[in-house]
Amino acid sequence: WPRVWRNYSIANAPRADDTLDLHIRAIPGGQVSTTLVHDTAAGDAVLLGPARGTMVVDDSSARDVLCVAGGTGFAPVKAIIEGLAAQQGSQAARRVRLFLGARHRRDLYDLPDLARLESACARLEVVTALSDDPSAGGLHGQLHDVLRYQASWQDCDVFVSGPPGMVRATLRVL
């Protein structure tokens, strides 16, 4: 789709092979997302624009990290967590808590890779919350409400990413 641009976040820390992961939800009727999810195959060329944004880790900080993500907002948060997990030395002691929200259990994606990351990083704790799936196990409710009662964010570096309403509600809680 020439001259049709969408913003997507890279979902991995830098890699030696320079490959990138993108988390893309196919939106019904969405030209770009539908094409990327359903019609793009290995070897196809995808034109990327320059990186933008300010969601980066302060490498000089020794503070613990709180990440809050919903939907494909998990992508940049996952990249941050991968980067923190790879750190050595005093920065490696930072505790990382991820609160990951979705409406239904089926909306939580990339869980096998998240489990791999959690098992490889002893200082990572993952908490999932489902807003519209009361039959599923785990925490229930809007992510910002779960966060209010489950998380401490004082003395933490905080990263929030997801749907605009979730981000606004989370920032009000924080």
PDB file of N, CA and C in Angstrom, residues 3-88:
ATOM      1  N   ARG A   3       2.364   4.795   0.140  1.00  0.00           N
ATOM      2  CA  ARG A   3       1.970   6.041   0.821  1.00  0.00           C
ATOM      3  C   ARG A   3       0.894   5.836   1.889  1.00  0.00           C
ATOM      4  N   VAL A   4       0.673   4.596   2.315  1.00  0.00           N
ATOM      5  CA  VAL A   4      -0.231   4.313   3.431  1.00  0.00           C
ATOM      6  C   VAL A   4       0.645   3.808   4.572  1.00  0.00           C
ATOM      7  N   TRP A   5       0.771   4.609   5.629  1.00  0.00           N
ATOM      8  CA  TRP A   5       1.684   4.306   6.726  1.00  0.00           C
ATOM      9  C   TRP A   5       0.916   4.000   8.000  1.00  0.00           C
ATOM     10  N   ARG A   6       1.446   3.105   8.791  1.00  0.00           N
ATOM     11  CA  ARG A   6       0.925   2.811  10.119  1.00  0.00           C
ATOM     12  C   ARG A   6       2.108   2.728  11.071  1.00  0.00           C
ATOM     13  N   ASN A   7       1.858   3.085  12.327  1.00  0.00           N
ATOM     14  CA  ASN A   7       2.892   2.985  13.351  1.00  0.00           C
ATOM     15  C   ASN A   7       2.802   1.624  14.027  1.00  0.00           C
ATOM     16  N   TYR A   8       3.920   0.924  14.088  1.00  0.00           N
ATOM     17  CA  TYR A   8       4.027  -0.337  14.803  1.00  0.00           C
ATOM     18  C   TYR A   8       5.273  -0.283  15.658  1.00  0.00           C
ATOM     19  N   SER A   9       5.215  -0.943  16.792  1.00  0.00           N
ATOM     20  CA  SER A   9       6.368  -0.972  17.680  1.00  0.00           C
ATOM     21  C   SER A   9       7.153  -2.259  17.487  1.00  0.00           C
ATOM     22  N   ILE A  10       8.452  -2.147  17.563  1.00  0.00           N
ATOM     23  CA  ILE A  10       9.320  -3.320  17.514  1.00  0.00           C
ATOM     24  C   ILE A  10       9.130  -4.088  18.818  1.00  0.00           C
ATOM     25  N   ALA A  11       9.017  -5.401  18.716  1.00  0.00           N
ATOM     26  CA  ALA A  11       8.697  -6.234  19.876  1.00  0.00           C
ATOM     27  C   ALA A  11       9.877  -7.082  20.343  1.00  0.00           C
ATOM     28  N   ASN A  12      11.077  -6.639  20.066  1.00  0.00           N
ATOM     29  CA  ASN A  12      12.244  -7.378  20.538  1.00  0.00           C
ATOM     30  C   ASN A  12      13.392  -6.412  20.794  1.00  0.00           C
ATOM     31  N   ALA A  13      14.279  -6.851  21.686  1.00  0.00           N
ATOM     32  CA  ALA A  13      15.514  -6.109  21.925  1.00  0.00           C
ATOM     33  C   ALA A  13      16.414  -6.296  20.700  1.00  0.00           C
ATOM     34  N   PRO A  14      17.433  -5.460  20.536  1.00  0.00           N
ATOM     35  CA  PRO A  14      18.342  -5.635  19.400  1.00  0.00           C
ATOM     36  C   PRO A  14      18.920  -7.051  19.360  1.00  0.00           C
ATOM     37  N   ARG A  15      19.052  -7.566  18.149  1.00  0.00           N
ATOM     38  CA  ARG A  15      19.559  -8.922  17.930  1.00  0.00           C
ATOM     39  C   ARG A  15      20.785  -8.876  17.025  1.00  0.00           C
ATOM     40  N   ALA A  16      21.633  -9.862  17.188  1.00  0.00           N
ATOM     41  CA  ALA A  16      22.844  -9.948  16.367  1.00  0.00           C
ATOM     42  C   ALA A  16      22.508 -10.104  14.886  1.00  0.00           C
ATOM     43  N   ASP A  17      21.374 -10.761  14.572  1.00  0.00           N
ATOM     44  CA  ASP A  17      21.015 -10.973  13.162  1.00  0.00           C
ATOM     45  C   ASP A  17      20.165  -9.835  12.583  1.00  0.00           C
ATOM     46  N   ASP A  18      19.914  -8.795  13.372  1.00  0.00           N
ATOM     47  CA  ASP A  18      19.167  -7.604  12.946  1.00  0.00           C
ATOM     48  C   ASP A  18      17.719  -7.879  12.546  1.00  0.00           C
ATOM     49  N   THR A  19      17.153  -9.030  12.942  1.00  0.00           N
ATOM     50  CA  THR A  19      15.750  -9.288  12.635  1.00  0.00           C
ATOM     51  C   THR A  19      14.859  -8.532  13.621  1.00  0.00           C
ATOM     52  N   LEU A  20      13.632  -8.285  13.181  1.00  0.00           N
ATOM     53  CA  LEU A  20      12.660  -7.559  13.994  1.00  0.00           C
ATOM     54  C   LEU A  20      11.378  -8.366  14.128  1.00  0.00           C
ATOM     55  N   ASP A  21      10.754  -8.279  15.295  1.00  0.00           N
ATOM     56  CA  ASP A  21       9.413  -8.817  15.490  1.00  0.00           C
ATOM     57  C   ASP A  21       8.458  -7.647  15.602  1.00  0.00           C
ATOM     58  N   LEU A  22       7.319  -7.757  14.941  1.00  0.00           N
ATOM     59  CA  LEU A  22       6.240  -6.778  15.058  1.00  0.00           C
ATOM     60  C   LEU A  22       5.005  -7.523  15.525  1.00  0.00           C
ATOM     61  N   HIS A  23       4.242  -6.940  16.435  1.00  0.00           N
ATOM     62  CA  HIS A  23       2.972  -7.523  16.857  1.00  0.00           C
ATOM     63  C   HIS A  23       1.876  -6.732  16.163  1.00  0.00           C
ATOM     64  N   ILE A  24       1.130  -7.411  15.299  1.00  0.00           N
ATOM     65  CA  ILE A  24       0.118  -6.729  14.487  1.00  0.00           C
ATOM     66  C   ILE A  24      -1.207  -7.468  14.620  1.00  0.00           C
ATOM     67  N   ARG A  25      -2.227  -6.743  14.994  1.00  0.00           N
ATOM     68  CA  ARG A  25      -3.577  -7.293  15.049  1.00  0.00           C
ATOM     69  C   ARG A  25      -4.281  -6.918  13.754  1.00  0.00           C
ATOM     70  N   ALA A  26      -4.805  -7.921  13.044  1.00  0.00           N
ATOM     71  CA  ALA A  26      -5.535  -7.662  11.802  1.00  0.00           C
ATOM     72  C   ALA A  26      -6.869  -7.010  12.155  1.00  0.00           C
ATOM     73  N   ILE A  27      -7.055  -5.795  11.702  1.00  0.00           N
ATOM     74  CA  ILE A  27      -8.286  -5.050  11.929  1.00  0.00           C
ATOM     75  C   ILE A  27      -9.210  -5.296  10.738  1.00  0.00           C
ATOM     76  N   PRO A  28     -10.449  -5.765  10.962  1.00  0.00           N
ATOM     77  CA  PRO A  28     -11.362  -5.985   9.831  1.00  0.00           C
ATOM     78  C   PRO A  28     -11.474  -4.715   8.983  1.00  0.00           C
ATOM     79  N   GLY A  29     -11.208  -4.860   7.698  1.00  0.00           N
ATOM     80  CA  GLY A  29     -11.245  -3.715   6.790  1.00  0.00           C
ATOM     81  C   GLY A  29      -9.975  -2.893   6.785  1.00  0.00           C
ATOM     82  N   GLY A  30      -9.036  -3.216   7.653  1.00  0.00           N
ATOM     83  CA  GLY A  30      -7.775  -2.477   7.716  1.00  0.00           C
ATOM     84  C   GLY A  30      -6.845  -2.884   6.592  1.00  0.00           C
ATOM     85  N   GLN A  31      -6.517  -1.938   5.716  1.00  0.00           N
ATOM     86  CA  GLN A  31      -5.692  -2.264   4.559  1.00  0.00           C
ATOM     87  C   GLN A  31      -4.320  -2.787   4.962  1.00  0.00           C
ATOM     88  N   VAL A  32      -3.637  -2.048   5.816  1.00  0.00           N
ATOM     89  CA  VAL A  32      -2.255  -2.391   6.138  1.00  0.00           C
ATOM     90  C   VAL A  32      -2.185  -3.593   7.070  1.00  0.00           C
ATOM     91  N   SER A  33      -2.939  -3.571   8.169  1.00  0.00           N
ATOM     92  CA  SER A  33      -2.846  -4.680   9.126  1.00  0.00           C
ATOM     93  C   SER A  33      -3.284  -5.999   8.493  1.00  0.00           C
ATOM     94  N   THR A  34      -4.362  -5.977   7.729  1.00  0.00           N
ATOM     95  CA  THR A  34      -4.843  -7.200   7.092  1.00  0.00           C
ATOM     96  C   THR A  34      -3.813  -7.734   6.099  1.00  0.00           C
ATOM     97  N   THR A  35      -3.226  -6.848   5.314  1.00  0.00           N
ATOM     98  CA  THR A  35      -2.207  -7.264   4.357  1.00  0.00           C
ATOM     99  C   THR A  35      -0.994  -7.853   5.064  1.00  0.00           C
ATOM    100  N   LEU A  36      -0.524  -7.188   6.123  1.00  0.00           N
ATOM    101  CA  LEU A  36       0.648  -7.683   6.837  1.00  0.00           C
ATOM    102  C   LEU A  36       0.386  -9.034   7.500  1.00  0.00           C
ATOM    103  N   VAL A  37      -0.781  -9.193   8.101  1.00  0.00           N
ATOM    104  CA  VAL A  37      -1.074 -10.431   8.826  1.00  0.00           C
ATOM    105  C   VAL A  37      -1.405 -11.587   7.881  1.00  0.00           C
ATOM    106  N   HIS A  38      -2.199 -11.335   6.850  1.00  0.00           N
ATOM    107  CA  HIS A  38      -2.713 -12.430   6.039  1.00  0.00           C
ATOM    108  C   HIS A  38      -2.016 -12.617   4.686  1.00  0.00           C
ATOM    109  N   ASP A  39      -1.384 -11.585   4.170  1.00  0.00           N
ATOM    110  CA  ASP A  39      -0.866 -11.673   2.799  1.00  0.00           C
ATOM    111  C   ASP A  39       0.646 -11.535   2.681  1.00  0.00           C
ATOM    112  N   THR A  40       1.344 -11.326   3.772  1.00  0.00           N
ATOM    113  CA  THR A  40       2.792 -11.152   3.729  1.00  0.00           C
ATOM    114  C   THR A  40       3.463 -12.467   4.123  1.00  0.00           C
ATOM    115  N   ALA A  41       4.477 -12.841   3.386  1.00  0.00           N
ATOM    116  CA  ALA A  41       5.178 -14.101   3.640  1.00  0.00           C
ATOM    117  C   ALA A  41       6.669 -13.828   3.813  1.00  0.00           C
ATOM    118  N   ALA A  42       7.361 -14.818   4.324  1.00  0.00           N
ATOM    119  CA  ALA A  42       8.813 -14.723   4.478  1.00  0.00           C
ATOM    120  C   ALA A  42       9.431 -14.363   3.136  1.00  0.00           C
ATOM    121  N   GLY A  43      10.335 -13.404   3.159  1.00  0.00           N
ATOM    122  CA  GLY A  43      11.008 -12.960   1.950  1.00  0.00           C
ATOM    123  C   GLY A  43      10.388 -11.750   1.297  1.00  0.00           C
ATOM    124  N   ASP A  44       9.153 -11.403   1.662  1.00  0.00           N
ATOM    125  CA  ASP A  44       8.521 -10.204   1.114  1.00  0.00           C
ATOM    126  C   ASP A  44       9.216  -8.961   1.662  1.00  0.00           C
ATOM    127  N   ALA A  45       9.297  -7.938   0.848  1.00  0.00           N
ATOM    128  CA  ALA A  45       9.900  -6.676   1.273  1.00  0.00           C
ATOM    129  C   ALA A  45       8.839  -5.808   1.948  1.00  0.00           C
ATOM    130  N   VAL A  46       9.194  -5.246   3.098  1.00  0.00           N
ATOM    131  CA  VAL A  46       8.326  -4.318   3.820  1.00  0.00           C
ATOM    132  C   VAL A  46       9.139  -3.060   4.057  1.00  0.00           C
ATOM    133  N   LEU A  47       8.627  -1.935   3.622  1.00  0.00           N
ATOM    134  CA  LEU A  47       9.324  -0.664   3.791  1.00  0.00           C
ATOM    135  C   LEU A  47       9.021  -0.100   5.177  1.00  0.00           C
ATOM    136  N   LEU A  48      10.061   0.167   5.946  1.00  0.00           N
ATOM    137  CA  LEU A  48       9.915   0.717   7.286  1.00  0.00           C
ATOM    138  C   LEU A  48      10.376   2.160   7.298  1.00  0.00           C
ATOM    139  N   GLY A  49       9.686   2.975   8.070  1.00  0.00           N
ATOM    140  CA  GLY A  49      10.103   4.359   8.248  1.00  0.00           C
ATOM    141  C   GLY A  49      11.059   4.468   9.420  1.00  0.00           C
ATOM    142  N   PRO A  50      11.500   5.679   9.723  1.00  0.00           N
ATOM    143  CA  PRO A  50      12.448   5.869  10.824  1.00  0.00           C
ATOM    144  C   PRO A  50      11.792   5.601  12.176  1.00  0.00           C
ATOM    145  N   ALA A  51      12.590   5.132  13.101  1.00  0.00           N
ATOM    146  CA  ALA A  51      12.101   4.899  14.458  1.00  0.00           C
ATOM    147  C   ALA A  51      11.746   6.227  15.107  1.00  0.00           C
ATOM    148  N   ARG A  52      10.692   6.203  15.904  1.00  0.00           N
ATOM    149  CA  ARG A  52      10.263   7.393  16.642  1.00  0.00           C
ATOM    150  C   ARG A  52       9.849   6.960  18.039  1.00  0.00           C
ATOM    151  N   GLY A  53       9.716   7.918  18.926  1.00  0.00           N
ATOM    152  CA  GLY A  53       9.205   7.626  20.256  1.00  0.00           C
ATOM    153  C   GLY A  53      10.221   7.866  21.340  1.00  0.00           C
ATOM    154  N   THR A  54       9.721   7.844  22.552  1.00  0.00           N
ATOM    155  CA  THR A  54      10.570   8.146  23.702  1.00  0.00           C
ATOM    156  C   THR A  54      10.515   7.057  24.767  1.00  0.00           C
ATOM    157  N   MET A  55       9.930   5.911  24.459  1.00  0.00           N
ATOM    158  CA  MET A  55       9.803   4.850  25.451  1.00  0.00           C
ATOM    159  C   MET A  55      11.084   4.026  25.457  1.00  0.00           C
ATOM    160  N   VAL A  56      12.066   4.517  26.184  1.00  0.00           N
ATOM    161  CA  VAL A  56      13.365   3.850  26.274  1.00  0.00           C
ATOM    162  C   VAL A  56      13.776   3.723  27.730  1.00  0.00           C
ATOM    163  N   VAL A  57      14.573   2.716  28.010  1.00  0.00           N
ATOM    164  CA  VAL A  57      15.046   2.470  29.365  1.00  0.00           C
ATOM    165  C   VAL A  57      16.191   3.415  29.688  1.00  0.00           C
ATOM    166  N   ASP A  58      16.155   3.964  30.891  1.00  0.00           N
ATOM    167  CA  ASP A  58      17.253   4.783  31.392  1.00  0.00           C
ATOM    168  C   ASP A  58      18.301   3.833  31.961  1.00  0.00           C
ATOM    169  N   ASP A  59      19.364   3.602  31.216  1.00  0.00           N
ATOM    170  CA  ASP A  59      20.384   2.653  31.650  1.00  0.00           C
ATOM    171  C   ASP A  59      21.149   3.110  32.887  1.00  0.00           C
ATOM    172  N   SER A  60      21.027   4.369  33.260  1.00  0.00           N
ATOM    173  CA  SER A  60      21.714   4.842  34.458  1.00  0.00           C
ATOM    174  C   SER A  60      20.876   4.609  35.715  1.00  0.00           C
ATOM    175  N   SER A  61      19.627   4.207  35.555  1.00  0.00           N
ATOM    176  CA  SER A  61      18.738   3.972  36.689  1.00  0.00           C
ATOM    177  C   SER A  61      18.958   2.584  37.267  1.00  0.00           C
ATOM    178  N   ALA A  62      18.856   2.490  38.587  1.00  0.00           N
ATOM    179  CA  ALA A  62      18.904   1.193  39.261  1.00  0.00           C
ATOM    180  C   ALA A  62      17.527   0.846  39.823  1.00  0.00           C
ATOM    181  N   ARG A  63      16.525   1.680  39.502  1.00  0.00           N
ATOM    182  CA  ARG A  63      15.178   1.476  40.037  1.00  0.00           C
ATOM    183  C   ARG A  63      14.534   0.247  39.404  1.00  0.00           C
ATOM    184  N   ASP A  64      13.630  -0.386  40.177  1.00  0.00           N
ATOM    185  CA  ASP A  64      12.847  -1.479  39.619  1.00  0.00           C
ATOM    186  C   ASP A  64      11.969  -0.942  38.499  1.00  0.00           C
ATOM    187  N   VAL A  65      11.433  -1.852  37.684  1.00  0.00           N
ATOM    188  CA  VAL A  65      10.666  -1.468  36.509  1.00  0.00           C
ATOM    189  C   VAL A  65       9.264  -2.057  36.607  1.00  0.00           C
ATOM    190  N   LEU A  66       8.267  -1.214  36.365  1.00  0.00           N
ATOM    191  CA  LEU A  66       6.877  -1.639  36.281  1.00  0.00           C
ATOM    192  C   LEU A  66       6.417  -1.415  34.848  1.00  0.00           C
ATOM    193  N   CYS A  67       5.929  -2.481  34.204  1.00  0.00           N
ATOM    194  CA  CYS A  67       5.413  -2.398  32.840  1.00  0.00           C
ATOM    195  C   CYS A  67       3.932  -2.734  32.862  1.00  0.00           C
ATOM    196  N   VAL A  68       3.147  -1.934  32.160  1.00  0.00           N
ATOM    197  CA  VAL A  68       1.712  -2.148  32.058  1.00  0.00           C
ATOM    198  C   VAL A  68       1.366  -2.143  30.572  1.00  0.00           C
ATOM    199  N   ALA A  69       0.755  -3.238  30.091  1.00  0.00           N
ATOM    200  CA  ALA A  69       0.491  -3.337  28.654  1.00  0.00           C
ATOM    201  C   ALA A  69      -0.854  -3.999  28.401  1.00  0.00           C
ATOM    202  N   GLY A  70      -1.510  -3.527  27.357  1.00  0.00           N
ATOM    203  CA  GLY A  70      -2.753  -4.124  26.898  1.00  0.00           C
ATOM    204  C   GLY A  70      -2.712  -4.265  25.390  1.00  0.00           C
ATOM    205  N   GLY A  71      -3.294  -5.342  24.876  1.00  0.00           N
ATOM    206  CA  GLY A  71      -3.340  -5.556  23.432  1.00  0.00           C
ATOM    207  C   GLY A  71      -1.946  -5.606  22.838  1.00  0.00           C
ATOM    208  N   THR A  72      -1.825  -5.072  21.624  1.00  0.00           N
ATOM    209  CA  THR A  72      -0.518  -5.074  20.968  1.00  0.00           C
ATOM    210  C   THR A  72       0.418  -4.034  21.571  1.00  0.00           C
ATOM    211  N   GLY A  73      -0.060  -3.299  22.573  1.00  0.00           N
ATOM    212  CA  GLY A  73       0.831  -2.449  23.358  1.00  0.00           C
ATOM    213  C   GLY A  73       1.877  -3.269  24.087  1.00  0.00           C
ATOM    214  N   PHE A  74       1.697  -4.585  24.080  1.00  0.00           N
ATOM    215  CA  PHE A  74       2.690  -5.476  24.663  1.00  0.00           C
ATOM    216  C   PHE A  74       4.000  -5.444  23.877  1.00  0.00           C
ATOM    217  N   ALA A  75       3.948  -5.100  22.592  1.00  0.00           N
ATOM    218  CA  ALA A  75       5.142  -5.150  21.729  1.00  0.00           C
ATOM    219  C   ALA A  75       6.314  -4.330  22.272  1.00  0.00           C
ATOM    220  N   PRO A  76       6.176  -3.021  22.487  1.00  0.00           N
ATOM    221  CA  PRO A  76       7.337  -2.271  22.968  1.00  0.00           C
ATOM    222  C   PRO A  76       7.743  -2.660  24.376  1.00  0.00           C
ATOM    223  N   VAL A  77       6.785  -3.070  25.187  1.00  0.00           N
ATOM    224  CA  VAL A  77       7.093  -3.499  26.547  1.00  0.00           C
ATOM    225  C   VAL A  77       7.917  -4.785  26.519  1.00  0.00           C
ATOM    226  N   LYS A  78       7.568  -5.690  25.606  1.00  0.00           N
ATOM    227  CA  LYS A  78       8.346  -6.923  25.481  1.00  0.00           C
ATOM    228  C   LYS A  78       9.780  -6.602  25.076  1.00  0.00           C
ATOM    229  N   ALA A  79       9.958  -5.659  24.169  1.00  0.00           N
ATOM    230  CA  ALA A  79      11.310  -5.275  23.758  1.00  0.00           C
ATOM    231  C   ALA A  79      12.097  -4.731  24.952  1.00  0.00           C
ATOM    232  N   ILE A  80      11.452  -3.926  25.763  1.00  0.00           N
ATOM    233  CA  ILE A  80      12.109  -3.373  26.957  1.00  0.00           C
ATOM    234  C   ILE A  80      12.502  -4.495  27.912  1.00  0.00           C
ATOM    235  N   ILE A  81      11.577  -5.428  28.150  1.00  0.00           N
ATOM    236  CA  ILE A  81      11.863  -6.529  29.077  1.00  0.00           C
ATOM    237  C   ILE A  81      12.997  -7.398  28.542  1.00  0.00           C
ATOM    238  N   GLU A  82      12.991  -7.709  27.251  1.00  0.00           N
ATOM    239  CA  GLU A  82      14.096  -8.492  26.674  1.00  0.00           C
ATOM    240  C   GLU A  82      15.430  -7.786  26.873  1.00  0.00           C
ATOM    241  N   GLY A  83      15.449  -6.477  26.656  1.00  0.00           N
ATOM    242  CA  GLY A  83      16.674  -5.711  26.839  1.00  0.00           C
ATOM    243  C   GLY A  83      17.156  -5.738  28.278  1.00  0.00           C
ATOM    244  N   LEU A  84      16.222  -5.594  29.220  1.00  0.00           N
ATOM    245  CA  LEU A  84      16.582  -5.638  30.645  1.00  0.00           C
ATOM    246  C   LEU A  84      17.070  -7.029  31.035  1.00  0.00           C
ATOM    247  N   ALA A  85      16.451  -8.066  30.499  1.00  0.00           N
ATOM    248  CA  ALA A  85      16.849  -9.436  30.823  1.00  0.00           C
ATOM    249  C   ALA A  85      18.264  -9.738  30.336  1.00  0.00           C
ATOM    250  N   ALA A  86      18.688  -9.073  29.271  1.00  0.00           N
ATOM    251  CA  ALA A  86      20.013  -9.317  28.708  1.00  0.00           C
ATOM    252  C   ALA A  86      21.118  -8.531  29.413  1.00  0.00           C
ATOM    253  N   GLN A  87      20.739  -7.575  30.283  1.00  0.00           N
ATOM    254  CA  GLN A  87      21.749  -6.742  30.941  1.00  0.00           C
ATOM    255  C   GLN A  87      22.571  -7.540  31.931  1.00  0.00           C
ATOM    256  N   GLN A  88      23.809  -7.123  32.071  1.00  0.00           N
ATOM    257  CA  GLN A  88      24.738  -7.727  33.017  1.00  0.00           C
ATOM    258  C   GLN A  88      25.095  -6.705  34.086  1.00  0.00           C
TER     259      GLN A  88
END
